[in-house]
Structure formats: structure tokens, C-alpha cells
Amino acid sequence: MQNYKKIAIAVSFSLAATSCSTTGDYGGISTGTMIGCAGGLIVGGLAGKVIGGNEGAWIGAGVGALVGCSLGYYWAQREAKLAEAAQKQGVDVEFERIGAAEGDGVESMVAVQSKAIIAAENSGQKEKIEHVVGKSEIVGLSATVKGDIFRTGQTSISSQKHKRFFSNYAETVKTSDSAVLIVGHTDNTGSAKVNADVSLKRARSVAEELIRNGIPQENIYIYGAGESQPIASNTTTAGRADNRRIEVVTLSNKPEYVTNYVKYKASEPSYAKIRTTDNIAKKSSTVREQVASGQGKSSVSAKAVSDVIAKDNVRSVNSRQFIDFGGAIYQGNEDNLFAYIGAKETNSFSIIGQAVAGALEETSCVYDEPSVTTSLYKVSEKTLSTTDYLPGMNRTAWWGKVNEHGIGMAPLAVDRSTLDITENPTISVYKNYSSNRQAKPMKTAKMVDVNIYNGSEGVIYRAFIKDKNYPIKCIDIAVDKKHKNGTFNAFAGKIYYQGPKGLMMADYKPGKA
């Protein structure tokens, strides 16, 4: 068994059975050997990656069971038990396996939806799965619970079948000493701040149910994601229902797994695409209809998006707020900075896959919005906190020129472990800086909100400017995670501003001031 060193994203989506007959050899590992090691337990629809030596092997749906003496088999058993409990109580639950590669940062995490990876295996998409999973080792299981768990406007569990499921959940995991993270989610109806608070209270209500049924409170963490992580469009009744959910995550009991997973999810670029799509759909019935029919990337949609962007963002050259940064008219389908930072193509294999598949291509900061969430809490303690900063963003000032004008941002302060913004920046524009070094800065008068989006090669620091009279609408900068000669510079970036023909976009690549 020496070759079975790691099990990555072992996936099961059906229940234990009594017998199975399989044939085949995957990377030199026979299915018969695996079933023998599993002690005869059959977990149907199993797909996993066995890492041994230099090459990995994919075990497809129908194999029956993964290695019984492995972590993969342990999590497969847990998922099977929870799936059985969900079926018994008539509760809608989606499962994702959580992996972590070597390293201690957010970038090491990955989540893969059980039924999606099985379908991918059946359709021969092994290379895409490999690209997503990498060398991750399974460390946890996410169960996204849907349905009317709470009455409208209430934060205590009202559904009896969901109470029974959470009781079954506690019974399954209470002796494992796993960390249990409960994340509350809402749709985008109402205030983002109120939604964040409501989602935290609902997460706490589920935590209380789990504690009542035997899970030690010192193992439980709660987090209110509010409306910031949509898994469906909020423009439809069904989509809003999907977004009102509770995610219960069990993880190997290491505090860093909890904080890393929270920010891994929060910094997923796909949420930006869904939010952007919804915000443009609010302004165009054509876009709304196209998205509802799954045609968000159609030529009809593209034309409607261009019309919305142009109409929304006209500013006369005679306006006191207009500054010509020398940019080009933005069409909504320009270079995608998310590709520059190495954002993983997780869409097909994650719980938000279908929503993103029908979303628009547009991924700039213009129609995105700040993520409003709560802090992460350990039920038995106060707010979690860390102090280390992301390289190049340790309360530093950044500076760059755009068409002879200077643009400064300070401080850039991002926590390395959680990707939290520890301070909001001020943005300063120095008009005609090249010819007038004494120019007084035009500073943002209102607080600048920031989202961080994470990739394998870098992060996008996205700054939202609330002042409608400011000469810039928002800024995206893509920052490398690896230093070059001791410095961390933006390797791509854009500023967006209003012009006489609509929205304009210009390159902006600042460095540390």
C-alpha cells in the first residue's frame, strides 16, 4: 500500500450498497485491489485522484470504493452517511470535496462538486479535472443545504425536517473532532449589510442546533457571507431560492484550514461574474431574458450590454470631473484580468458552475459591487484575527502615471492568510502631473471599498469608488504573488472612467511609491 500516499478529491454521490463488480486498471492500480482494501464497502459513483510517485490515476464512476485505509475512503464514508440522512429527511443537499495542496495559504484550497466531477469523468474530461485539482489532498467536505430552512425575515430554524437533518449531521460528525464551519447565505433582496447580519444569525442558529446534538462548541465556527456569494442569478425566483442556503463544512481540525477556506470561497472570481451579470440585467430586459434562457454570452446579449454601458457612463469633456486618461472605449469583452492572475477554471466542477455558464463575459469592476460580509467567529471565542500581510500590500503606498496624470493609492493593506482588507485606501489623482509636479491631489472623499480575487499566480485588488463626481469609477490591479528583485509590482491593471462616448478604460500598472 506504499503507493497510496495521498487521496485528492475522492468523490462519492450515492449510498452504500452490498456488492459491486468492476474491472479495469487505472495507472497500474487495479480496482480489485482497491475494493479489497475497502473491506467490501461499496460507495457507488466514486471518482478520485490517487497520487503515488510522479503520476496520478483517476478512479472513475462505478469503481465501487476507494482505498479503505485512506483519507479518501474516510470522507467517502462520511458523505455517504450524510447523503443517506438527507434523503431520509427529504432535504436538498449538494456536496463538495475540499482539498488543500502543500502550503499554508488561500491559494492551496480547492472545492469540487461531487456529481459534477462524476459527470466529467463519465464524459472523459479527466484533463480538466486534473487542472482543477492539481496536487490537492482531501481535507474536508462541504454540504450546502437548500430549501425553506427559515421563515421569511426569521433567523431561527423553522423547518422540522431541516432540524432533523442537522441532528443527523451532528450524530455523524460529533465524535470525529472535525472543525465545523457554518456559513449563512442570502439572496440580494434588501440591504447588503442587513443580509450579512441575517446570514450570521442564521449560521449561529444552525450552530446552536449542532451543539444541542453533541458537537463541542469549541469546534464550531460561524460566518455570514450575506449576498456576496451567489450560486445562481438573483433575477429569478428560483435563483433567489438557491442563494438562500446554509453551508456546513467539516474540515480536518486545523484553524488555518477554516480561515483559508472562508477566503478561498470569498475570493472566487466567479462570484464577480454573477454579480456583474445581475447588475447589468437590472438595467436591460434584453439581457435579463438572455440570461434567464442561458444565453448570457450571445451576440444579442453582447449588443445589449454595450448599450447599457454606453448609456450609463457618458461624461462631457467640459465637465469639471472629466480627466482624459487616454483610454479606449470599453465594450465589455476586453482582456480578462482574471486570466492574468491564473484563476482556475473551476466552473464546471463547482457548485456555482451552472450560474457562471450562463453569465456574461463582462468581468470588469464597473458593474461588480463590494462584498459585504461579517467577520469569522469561533463560537467559543472572539473574532479570529491575523497580522501578517500579503507581499507588497503591507500598508504600502502605490503610484503610477496614466497619460501624464498621476494616480496614487494608499494604504494597500491585505492580510496574507485571510485576504481581508485591513484598511481601506484613499485614491489620489494628480492632474497633469508630468508638467506640474506641484499639482494638488484630488482625493476620494468617501470610503473606498475593496474586493480581493485570488488566482494561482496573483491577486486582483479591486477598488470601488463611491463618489459619482470623482474622475475614476473603479480600479483593477493584478499583482504577482512572487517578487521580482525584491519588489511586488502590478503586472496588469485597468482604470475605468466616464467619457463623452461612454465608459473608457486605460492601462494602469502602479508600483510601490
Short mmCIF file of C-alpha atoms in Angstrom, two decimals:
data_model
loop_
_atom_site.label_atom_id
_atom_site.label_comp_id
_atom_site.label_asym_id
_atom_site.label_seq_id
_atom_site.Cartn_x
_atom_site.Cartn_y
_atom_site.Cartn_z
CA MET A 1 0.00 0.00 0.00
CA GLN A 2 3.04 2.26 -0.07
CA ASN A 3 1.87 3.91 -3.29
CA TYR A 4 -1.29 5.24 -1.69
CA LYS A 5 0.33 8.34 -0.21
CA LYS A 6 -2.39 10.89 -0.85
CA ILE A 7 -6.00 10.86 -1.86
CA ALA A 8 -7.19 14.00 -3.65
CA ILE A 9 -10.80 14.94 -4.16
CA ALA A 10 -12.23 11.44 -3.80
CA VAL A 11 -15.85 11.91 -4.79
CA SER A 12 -18.94 9.90 -3.96
CA PHE A 13 -22.56 10.82 -4.52
CA SER A 14 -24.58 7.72 -3.84
CA LEU A 15 -25.21 5.46 -0.92
CA ALA A 16 -23.54 2.34 0.40
CA ALA A 17 -24.61 -0.88 -1.30
CA THR A 18 -23.83 -4.52 -0.70
CA SER A 19 -21.98 -5.68 -3.79
CA CYS A 20 -20.32 -4.48 -6.97
CA SER A 21 -18.46 -5.91 -9.92
CA THR A 22 -15.84 -3.78 -11.66
CA THR A 23 -12.90 -4.28 -13.92
CA GLY A 24 -10.06 -2.10 -15.09
CA ASP A 25 -6.62 -0.84 -14.24
CA TYR A 26 -6.00 2.87 -13.57
CA GLY A 27 -2.37 3.92 -13.59
CA GLY A 28 -1.26 0.45 -12.52
CA ILE A 29 -3.69 0.31 -9.60
CA SER A 30 -6.32 -2.37 -10.02
CA THR A 31 -9.89 -1.77 -8.95
CA GLY A 32 -9.96 -5.19 -7.36
CA THR A 33 -7.12 -4.25 -5.01
CA MET A 34 -8.97 -1.11 -4.00
CA ILE A 35 -12.20 -2.89 -3.26
CA GLY A 36 -10.28 -5.39 -1.18
CA CYS A 37 -8.63 -2.65 0.88
CA ALA A 38 -12.02 -1.02 1.32
CA GLY A 39 -13.20 -4.09 3.17
CA GLY A 40 -16.01 -4.70 0.71
CA LEU A 41 -17.90 -1.42 1.33
CA ILE A 42 -19.31 -0.11 -1.93
CA VAL A 43 -19.71 3.63 -2.40
CA GLY A 44 -21.21 3.94 -5.86
CA GLY A 45 -20.41 6.76 -8.25
CA LEU A 46 -16.92 7.29 -6.85
CA ALA A 47 -14.30 9.39 -8.60
CA GLY A 48 -10.91 10.20 -7.11
CA LYS A 49 -7.34 11.03 -7.75
CA VAL A 50 -4.69 8.75 -6.25
CA ILE A 51 -1.29 10.38 -6.10
CA GLY A 52 1.59 7.92 -5.97
CA GLY A 53 5.04 8.84 -7.26
CA ASN A 54 5.12 11.12 -10.29
CA GLU A 55 1.80 10.23 -11.84
CA GLY A 56 -1.77 10.32 -10.62
CA ALA A 57 -4.58 7.97 -11.53
CA TRP A 58 -8.29 8.73 -11.89
CA ILE A 59 -10.75 6.27 -10.48
CA GLY A 60 -13.99 6.68 -12.41
CA ALA A 61 -17.64 6.44 -11.53
CA GLY A 62 -18.73 2.88 -10.87
CA VAL A 63 -15.43 1.69 -9.36
CA GLY A 64 -17.25 0.91 -6.15
CA ALA A 65 -14.87 2.00 -3.41
CA LEU A 66 -11.62 3.82 -2.89
CA VAL A 67 -8.77 2.62 -0.73
CA GLY A 68 -10.18 1.67 2.66
CA CYS A 69 -7.06 2.71 4.54
CA SER A 70 -7.03 6.20 3.02
CA LEU A 71 -8.34 9.63 3.91
CA GLY A 72 -10.36 9.50 0.70
CA TYR A 73 -12.27 6.49 1.94
CA TYR A 74 -12.88 8.20 5.30
CA TRP A 75 -14.51 11.21 3.62
CA ALA A 76 -16.41 8.96 1.19
CA GLN A 77 -18.00 7.19 4.16
CA ARG A 78 -18.97 10.49 5.76
CA GLU A 79 -20.54 11.81 2.57
CA ALA A 80 -22.49 8.56 2.08
CA LYS A 81 -23.92 8.79 5.61
CA LEU A 82 -24.90 12.44 5.18
CA ALA A 83 -26.43 11.78 1.76
CA GLU A 84 -28.49 8.97 3.30
CA ALA A 85 -29.66 11.30 6.10
CA ALA A 86 -30.60 14.00 3.58
CA GLN A 87 -32.58 11.52 1.51
CA LYS A 88 -34.36 10.17 4.60
CA GLN A 89 -35.40 13.66 5.73
CA GLY A 90 -36.25 14.90 2.23
CA VAL A 91 -33.68 17.71 2.38
CA ASP A 92 -31.91 19.08 -0.69
CA VAL A 93 -28.12 18.92 -0.10
CA GLU A 94 -25.22 19.45 -2.52
CA PHE A 95 -21.81 18.03 -1.61
CA GLU A 96 -18.34 19.30 -2.46
CA ARG A 97 -15.00 17.77 -1.55
CA ILE A 98 -12.40 20.19 -0.23
CA GLY A 99 -8.72 19.78 -0.98
CA ALA A 100 -5.57 21.54 0.18
CA ALA A 101 -2.21 21.39 -1.55
CA GLU A 102 1.08 21.79 0.26
CA GLY A 103 1.40 25.34 1.54
CA ASP A 104 -0.38 27.45 4.11
CA GLY A 105 -2.26 29.98 2.03
CA VAL A 106 -5.65 30.53 0.46
CA GLU A 107 -4.26 29.53 -2.94
CA SER A 108 -3.81 25.95 -1.73
CA MET A 109 -7.56 25.30 -1.42
CA VAL A 110 -9.89 23.74 -3.99
CA ALA A 111 -13.53 22.57 -3.88
CA VAL A 112 -15.06 20.15 -6.37
CA GLN A 113 -18.75 19.26 -6.63
CA SER A 114 -19.42 15.56 -6.28
CA LYS A 115 -21.98 15.00 -9.02
CA ALA A 116 -20.19 17.37 -11.41
CA ILE A 117 -16.89 15.53 -11.20
CA ILE A 118 -18.62 12.19 -11.74
CA ALA A 119 -20.30 13.57 -14.87
CA ALA A 120 -16.94 14.91 -16.03
CA GLU A 121 -15.34 11.53 -15.54
CA ASN A 122 -18.13 9.85 -17.48
CA SER A 123 -17.68 12.29 -20.36
CA GLY A 124 -13.91 11.85 -20.46
CA GLN A 125 -12.91 15.28 -19.12
CA LYS A 126 -10.09 13.90 -16.97
CA GLU A 127 -7.54 16.54 -18.00
CA LYS A 128 -9.85 19.35 -16.94
CA ILE A 129 -10.35 17.71 -13.58
CA GLU A 130 -6.59 17.30 -13.22
CA HIS A 131 -6.14 21.02 -14.00
CA VAL A 132 -8.57 22.00 -11.27
CA VAL A 133 -7.46 19.55 -8.60
CA GLY A 134 -3.69 19.72 -9.07
CA LYS A 135 -1.95 18.02 -6.14
CA SER A 136 -4.60 18.73 -3.56
CA GLU A 137 -5.09 16.35 -0.67
CA ILE A 138 -8.61 15.91 0.65
CA VAL A 139 -9.12 17.72 3.97
CA GLY A 140 -12.86 18.25 4.23
CA LEU A 141 -16.43 18.03 2.99
CA SER A 142 -18.93 20.81 2.29
CA ALA A 143 -22.68 20.23 2.48
CA THR A 144 -24.80 23.05 1.03
CA VAL A 145 -28.30 22.78 2.48
CA LYS A 146 -31.13 24.38 0.50
CA GLY A 147 -34.86 24.82 0.99
CA ASP A 148 -37.00 26.85 3.38
CA ILE A 149 -34.90 26.39 6.50
CA PHE A 150 -36.11 29.69 7.97
CA ARG A 151 -39.34 31.66 7.66
CA THR A 152 -39.07 34.97 5.79
CA GLY A 153 -37.34 37.54 7.98
CA GLN A 154 -36.62 35.00 10.74
CA THR A 155 -33.27 33.68 11.95
CA SER A 156 -34.36 30.64 13.97
CA ILE A 157 -34.80 27.29 12.20
CA SER A 158 -38.50 26.77 11.50
CA SER A 159 -38.35 23.67 9.26
CA GLN A 160 -38.68 20.44 11.25
CA LYS A 161 -37.16 18.28 8.52
CA HIS A 162 -34.08 20.51 8.46
CA LYS A 163 -33.83 20.31 12.25
CA ARG A 164 -33.85 16.52 11.93
CA PHE A 165 -31.16 16.65 9.23
CA PHE A 166 -28.90 18.85 11.37
CA SER A 167 -29.44 16.39 14.23
CA ASN A 168 -28.36 13.55 11.90
CA TYR A 169 -25.41 15.69 10.79
CA ALA A 170 -24.26 16.16 14.38
CA GLU A 171 -24.62 12.44 15.08
CA THR A 172 -22.39 11.67 12.07
CA VAL A 173 -19.52 14.03 12.91
CA LYS A 174 -19.61 14.65 16.69
CA THR A 175 -17.02 12.03 17.59
CA SER A 176 -14.57 12.98 14.83
CA ASP A 177 -13.11 16.17 16.40
CA SER A 178 -13.52 17.85 12.99
CA ALA A 179 -13.72 21.61 12.76
CA VAL A 180 -17.25 22.57 11.71
CA LEU A 181 -17.71 25.80 9.76
CA ILE A 182 -21.26 27.09 9.22
CA VAL A 183 -21.75 29.75 6.55
CA GLY A 184 -25.01 31.63 6.12
CA HIS A 185 -26.04 32.93 2.67
CA THR A 186 -28.91 35.13 1.46
CA ASP A 187 -30.26 36.46 -1.83
CA ASN A 188 -29.72 40.15 -2.66
CA THR A 189 -33.16 41.40 -1.63
CA GLY A 190 -32.71 44.36 0.71
CA SER A 191 -29.59 45.90 2.23
CA ALA A 192 -26.26 44.10 1.86
CA LYS A 193 -25.36 44.96 5.47
CA VAL A 194 -28.68 43.63 6.81
CA ASN A 195 -28.26 40.48 4.71
CA ALA A 196 -24.79 39.88 6.14
CA ASP A 197 -26.11 40.24 9.70
CA VAL A 198 -29.09 37.97 9.00
CA SER A 199 -26.87 35.32 7.44
CA LEU A 200 -24.61 35.30 10.53
CA LYS A 201 -27.59 34.95 12.87
CA ARG A 202 -28.89 32.04 10.79
CA ALA A 203 -25.46 30.39 10.88
CA ARG A 204 -25.47 30.80 14.65
CA SER A 205 -28.93 29.20 14.83
CA VAL A 206 -27.62 26.13 12.99
CA ALA A 207 -24.56 26.09 15.27
CA GLU A 208 -26.83 26.01 18.31
CA GLU A 209 -28.72 23.06 16.81
CA LEU A 210 -25.45 21.15 16.25
CA ILE A 211 -24.20 21.95 19.75
CA ARG A 212 -27.53 20.78 21.20
CA ASN A 213 -26.98 17.48 19.41
CA GLY A 214 -23.49 16.81 20.66
CA ILE A 215 -20.86 18.74 18.64
CA PRO A 216 -18.46 20.55 21.02
CA GLN A 217 -18.86 24.32 20.69
CA GLU A 218 -15.08 24.78 20.67
CA ASN A 219 -15.01 23.01 17.28
CA ILE A 220 -17.60 25.30 15.64
CA TYR A 221 -17.01 28.43 13.55
CA ILE A 222 -19.66 30.70 12.02
CA TYR A 223 -19.53 33.21 9.18
CA GLY A 224 -22.12 35.44 7.50
CA ALA A 225 -21.48 35.67 3.75
CA GLY A 226 -24.75 37.53 3.17
CA GLU A 227 -25.47 38.08 -0.53
CA SER A 228 -21.80 38.12 -1.56
CA GLN A 229 -21.57 34.53 -2.89
CA PRO A 230 -24.45 33.87 -5.31
CA ILE A 231 -24.66 30.40 -6.85
CA ALA A 232 -27.50 31.45 -9.16
CA SER A 233 -28.90 34.61 -10.70
CA ASN A 234 -30.89 36.76 -8.29
CA THR A 235 -33.06 37.97 -11.17
CA THR A 236 -35.29 34.87 -10.92
CA THR A 237 -37.40 33.42 -8.10
CA ALA A 238 -35.67 30.04 -8.39
CA GLY A 239 -32.23 31.68 -8.35
CA ARG A 240 -33.00 33.66 -5.21
CA ALA A 241 -34.24 30.48 -3.53
CA ASP A 242 -30.94 28.72 -4.37
CA ASN A 243 -28.96 31.62 -2.94
CA ARG A 244 -30.78 31.41 0.41
CA ARG A 245 -28.83 28.50 1.85
CA ILE A 246 -26.67 27.21 4.69
CA GLU A 247 -23.27 25.66 4.03
CA VAL A 248 -21.95 23.27 6.67
CA VAL A 249 -18.30 22.36 6.23
CA THR A 250 -16.33 19.76 8.14
CA LEU A 251 -12.55 20.10 7.96
CA SER A 252 -9.53 18.46 9.49
CA ASN A 253 -9.30 20.38 12.72
CA LYS A 254 -6.69 23.00 11.90
CA PRO A 255 -7.64 26.68 12.35
CA GLU A 256 -5.76 27.63 9.16
CA TYR A 257 -8.00 25.34 7.10
CA VAL A 258 -11.05 27.23 8.34
CA THR A 259 -9.71 30.71 7.62
CA ASN A 260 -8.19 29.63 4.30
CA TYR A 261 -11.42 28.01 3.15
CA VAL A 262 -13.52 31.06 4.02
CA LYS A 263 -11.32 33.35 1.97
CA TYR A 264 -10.82 30.83 -0.80
CA LYS A 265 -14.58 30.91 -1.32
CA ALA A 266 -14.91 34.67 -0.82
CA SER A 267 -12.17 35.46 -3.33
CA GLU A 268 -13.55 33.21 -6.10
CA PRO A 269 -13.70 35.29 -9.34
CA SER A 270 -16.89 33.55 -10.48
CA TYR A 271 -18.97 35.46 -7.94
CA ALA A 272 -17.89 38.72 -9.59
CA LYS A 273 -19.17 37.48 -12.93
CA ILE A 274 -22.58 36.51 -11.49
CA ARG A 275 -22.96 39.82 -9.61
CA THR A 276 -21.97 41.76 -12.72
CA THR A 277 -24.44 39.84 -14.86
CA ASP A 278 -27.28 40.52 -12.41
CA ASN A 279 -26.48 44.22 -12.10
CA ILE A 280 -26.49 44.70 -15.87
CA ALA A 281 -29.65 42.59 -16.19
CA LYS A 282 -31.42 45.03 -13.85
CA LYS A 283 -30.87 47.73 -16.45
CA SER A 284 -31.82 45.76 -19.57
CA SER A 285 -34.82 43.50 -20.18
CA THR A 286 -32.96 42.03 -23.17
CA VAL A 287 -30.02 40.98 -21.02
CA ARG A 288 -32.39 39.67 -18.37
CA GLU A 289 -34.22 37.50 -20.89
CA GLN A 290 -30.99 36.24 -22.45
CA VAL A 291 -29.51 35.30 -19.09
CA ALA A 292 -32.72 33.57 -17.98
CA SER A 293 -32.56 31.42 -21.12
CA GLY A 294 -28.88 30.62 -20.64
CA GLN A 295 -27.75 32.88 -23.50
CA GLY A 296 -25.67 35.36 -21.50
CA LYS A 297 -22.76 35.03 -23.93
CA SER A 298 -24.85 35.51 -27.10
CA SER A 299 -24.32 38.28 -29.66
CA VAL A 300 -27.73 39.70 -28.70
CA SER A 301 -26.57 39.91 -25.09
CA ALA A 302 -23.26 41.50 -26.08
CA LYS A 303 -25.04 44.26 -28.02
CA ALA A 304 -27.44 44.92 -25.13
CA VAL A 305 -24.54 45.07 -22.65
CA SER A 306 -22.69 47.60 -24.85
CA ASP A 307 -25.82 49.76 -24.98
CA VAL A 308 -26.18 49.72 -21.19
CA ILE A 309 -22.51 50.55 -20.60
CA ALA A 310 -22.55 53.42 -23.11
CA LYS A 311 -25.79 54.93 -21.79
CA ASP A 312 -24.73 54.72 -18.14
CA ASN A 313 -21.30 56.28 -18.44
CA VAL A 314 -21.37 59.46 -20.55
CA ARG A 315 -19.48 62.48 -19.18
CA SER A 316 -18.83 65.63 -21.20
CA VAL A 317 -15.26 66.81 -21.80
CA ASN A 318 -16.44 70.15 -20.41
CA SER A 319 -17.32 68.58 -17.08
CA ARG A 320 -15.12 69.65 -14.18
CA GLN A 321 -14.88 65.98 -13.20
CA PHE A 322 -13.60 64.78 -16.59
CA ILE A 323 -9.93 63.88 -16.92
CA ASP A 324 -8.64 62.33 -20.12
CA PHE A 325 -6.57 59.31 -19.16
CA GLY A 326 -6.02 58.43 -22.81
CA GLY A 327 -8.07 55.26 -22.70
CA ALA A 328 -10.23 53.48 -25.27
CA ILE A 329 -13.97 52.95 -25.25
CA TYR A 330 -14.84 49.91 -23.16
CA GLN A 331 -17.05 47.35 -24.92
CA GLY A 332 -17.48 44.75 -22.20
CA ASN A 333 -15.42 41.98 -23.79
CA GLU A 334 -11.84 43.21 -23.41
CA ASP A 335 -8.92 41.38 -21.80
CA ASN A 336 -9.97 39.44 -18.72
CA LEU A 337 -7.63 40.24 -15.84
CA PHE A 338 -8.78 37.10 -14.04
CA ALA A 339 -6.94 35.07 -16.67
CA TYR A 340 -3.78 37.07 -15.90
CA ILE A 341 -3.77 36.02 -12.24
CA GLY A 342 -4.18 32.31 -13.03
CA ALA A 343 -7.78 31.99 -11.87
CA LYS A 344 -8.62 28.29 -12.03
CA GLU A 345 -11.25 27.05 -14.46
CA THR A 346 -13.37 25.63 -11.67
CA ASN A 347 -16.75 26.50 -13.10
CA SER A 348 -17.65 23.08 -14.49
CA PHE A 349 -16.84 21.29 -11.26
CA SER A 350 -18.08 23.64 -8.53
CA ILE A 351 -21.49 24.41 -7.14
CA ILE A 352 -21.61 27.74 -8.99
CA GLY A 353 -20.84 26.17 -12.36
CA GLN A 354 -24.24 26.41 -13.99
CA ALA A 355 -24.76 30.04 -12.99
CA VAL A 356 -21.41 31.08 -14.41
CA ALA A 357 -22.00 29.11 -17.60
CA GLY A 358 -24.95 31.40 -18.42
CA ALA A 359 -23.30 34.61 -17.20
CA LEU A 360 -21.97 37.47 -19.30
CA GLU A 361 -18.32 37.67 -20.34
CA GLU A 362 -18.02 41.13 -18.74
CA THR A 363 -15.80 40.91 -15.65
CA SER A 364 -14.57 44.47 -15.04
CA CYS A 365 -15.08 46.30 -11.76
CA VAL A 366 -17.71 48.65 -13.24
CA TYR A 367 -20.81 46.57 -12.52
CA ASP A 368 -19.39 44.44 -9.74
CA GLU A 369 -20.02 45.51 -6.15
CA PRO A 370 -18.21 45.32 -2.81
CA SER A 371 -18.64 42.10 -0.85
CA VAL A 372 -20.34 42.83 2.47
CA THR A 373 -19.84 40.01 4.97
CA THR A 374 -19.33 39.53 8.69
CA SER A 375 -16.16 38.53 10.44
CA LEU A 376 -15.37 34.85 11.01
CA TYR A 377 -16.14 33.77 14.56
CA LYS A 378 -15.26 30.77 16.65
CA VAL A 379 -18.39 30.13 18.71
CA SER A 380 -16.40 29.71 21.93
CA GLU A 381 -14.11 32.71 21.32
CA LYS A 382 -13.98 36.23 19.89
CA THR A 383 -13.34 37.24 16.29
CA LEU A 384 -10.43 35.45 14.63
CA SER A 385 -7.58 37.73 13.67
CA THR A 386 -4.18 37.59 11.97
CA THR A 387 -1.43 40.12 11.47
CA ASP A 388 0.76 39.08 8.55
CA TYR A 389 0.34 40.95 5.24
CA LEU A 390 0.24 39.90 1.60
CA PRO A 391 3.59 40.68 -0.09
CA GLY A 392 3.61 44.22 -1.48
CA MET A 393 0.42 45.09 0.41
CA ASN A 394 1.74 45.65 3.93
CA ARG A 395 0.22 49.14 4.40
CA THR A 396 2.17 50.42 1.41
CA ALA A 397 1.53 53.32 -0.99
CA TRP A 398 1.30 52.55 -4.72
CA TRP A 399 1.80 55.01 -7.55
CA GLY A 400 1.62 55.11 -11.35
CA LYS A 401 1.15 57.50 -14.28
CA VAL A 402 -1.65 57.32 -16.85
CA ASN A 403 -1.50 59.69 -19.85
CA GLU A 404 0.64 62.24 -17.97
CA HIS A 405 -1.59 62.16 -14.89
CA GLY A 406 -0.53 60.59 -11.59
CA ILE A 407 -2.66 58.15 -9.62
CA GLY A 408 -1.78 57.12 -6.10
CA MET A 409 -3.39 54.55 -3.77
CA ALA A 410 -2.60 54.23 -0.07
CA PRO A 411 -2.53 52.27 2.06
CA LEU A 412 -2.75 48.89 0.34
CA ALA A 413 -3.13 46.54 3.30
CA VAL A 414 -4.19 42.92 2.78
CA ASP A 415 -3.89 40.10 5.30
CA ARG A 416 -1.81 37.25 3.85
CA SER A 417 -3.74 34.40 5.46
CA THR A 418 -7.33 35.59 5.10
CA LEU A 419 -7.09 38.05 2.16
CA ASP A 420 -9.02 40.51 4.34
CA ILE A 421 -8.63 44.22 3.70
CA THR A 422 -7.26 45.56 6.98
CA GLU A 423 -7.50 49.22 5.92
CA ASN A 424 -9.50 50.99 3.21
CA PRO A 425 -7.32 53.06 0.84
CA THR A 426 -7.58 56.64 -0.32
CA ILE A 427 -7.14 57.24 -4.07
CA SER A 428 -5.47 60.45 -5.27
CA VAL A 429 -5.41 61.81 -8.82
CA TYR A 430 -2.71 64.37 -9.72
CA LYS A 431 -3.95 66.10 -12.87
CA ASN A 432 -1.24 66.91 -15.46
CA TYR A 433 1.43 65.63 -13.08
CA SER A 434 4.09 65.33 -15.79
CA SER A 435 4.06 69.08 -16.45
CA ASN A 436 3.17 70.20 -12.94
CA ARG A 437 4.85 68.29 -10.13
CA GLN A 438 3.19 70.65 -7.61
CA ALA A 439 -0.33 69.64 -8.63
CA LYS A 440 -2.65 69.18 -5.65
CA PRO A 441 -4.22 65.73 -5.40
CA MET A 442 -7.92 65.12 -6.00
CA LYS A 443 -8.65 62.68 -3.18
CA THR A 444 -11.60 60.34 -2.77
CA ALA A 445 -13.97 61.89 -0.26
CA LYS A 446 -15.85 58.70 0.56
CA MET A 447 -14.55 55.37 1.80
CA VAL A 448 -13.13 53.18 -0.99
CA ASP A 449 -14.34 49.59 -0.74
CA VAL A 450 -12.10 46.75 -1.93
CA ASN A 451 -12.63 43.16 -3.09
CA ILE A 452 -9.75 40.71 -3.46
CA TYR A 453 -9.95 37.96 -6.11
CA ASN A 454 -7.45 35.13 -5.87
CA GLY A 455 -5.57 33.14 -8.53
CA SER A 456 -2.59 30.80 -8.62
CA GLU A 457 -0.20 33.46 -9.97
CA GLY A 458 -1.55 36.64 -8.40
CA VAL A 459 -4.49 38.52 -6.95
CA ILE A 460 -6.76 41.24 -8.28
CA TYR A 461 -7.08 44.22 -5.96
CA ARG A 462 -10.43 45.79 -6.97
CA ALA A 463 -11.21 49.28 -5.64
CA PHE A 464 -14.74 50.69 -5.81
CA ILE A 465 -15.14 54.50 -5.77
CA LYS A 466 -18.49 55.67 -4.39
CA ASP A 467 -18.19 59.36 -5.27
CA LYS A 468 -20.08 59.84 -8.57
CA ASN A 469 -18.24 63.12 -9.18
CA TYR A 470 -14.78 61.57 -8.95
CA PRO A 471 -12.94 61.27 -12.30
CA ILE A 472 -12.48 57.48 -11.87
CA LYS A 473 -15.23 54.88 -11.37
CA CYS A 474 -13.13 51.94 -10.19
CA ILE A 475 -9.67 50.39 -10.45
CA ASP A 476 -8.46 46.82 -11.01
CA ILE A 477 -4.83 45.91 -10.46
CA ALA A 478 -3.39 42.40 -10.83
CA VAL A 479 -0.45 41.84 -8.51
CA ASP A 480 2.06 38.98 -8.78
CA LYS A 481 2.44 36.75 -5.75
CA LYS A 482 6.15 36.36 -6.42
CA HIS A 483 8.60 39.20 -6.06
CA LYS A 484 10.94 40.37 -8.80
CA ASN A 485 14.22 41.71 -7.46
CA GLY A 486 12.59 42.19 -4.08
CA THR A 487 9.58 44.21 -5.27
CA PHE A 488 5.95 43.37 -5.95
CA ASN A 489 4.52 45.32 -8.86
CA ALA A 490 1.25 45.13 -10.71
CA PHE A 491 1.73 43.10 -13.88
CA ALA A 492 -1.61 44.24 -15.30
CA GLY A 493 -4.26 46.75 -14.36
CA LYS A 494 -7.07 48.97 -15.59
CA ILE A 495 -8.81 52.16 -14.57
CA TYR A 496 -12.36 52.85 -15.70
CA TYR A 497 -13.73 56.34 -16.15
CA GLN A 498 -16.61 58.14 -17.88
CA GLY A 499 -16.08 59.93 -21.20
CA PRO A 500 -18.02 61.74 -23.93
CA LYS A 501 -18.86 58.47 -25.70
CA GLY A 502 -19.41 56.32 -22.64
CA LEU A 503 -17.20 54.18 -20.43
CA MET A 504 -13.46 54.43 -21.03
CA MET A 505 -10.67 52.05 -19.98
CA ALA A 506 -6.95 52.76 -19.63
CA ASP A 507 -3.96 50.68 -18.54
CA TYR A 508 -2.69 51.28 -15.00
CA LYS A 509 0.35 49.44 -13.66
CA PRO A 510 1.46 51.08 -10.42
CA GLY A 511 4.42 50.15 -8.27
CA LYS A 512 5.30 50.82 -4.65
CA ALA A 513 5.73 54.55 -4.16
#
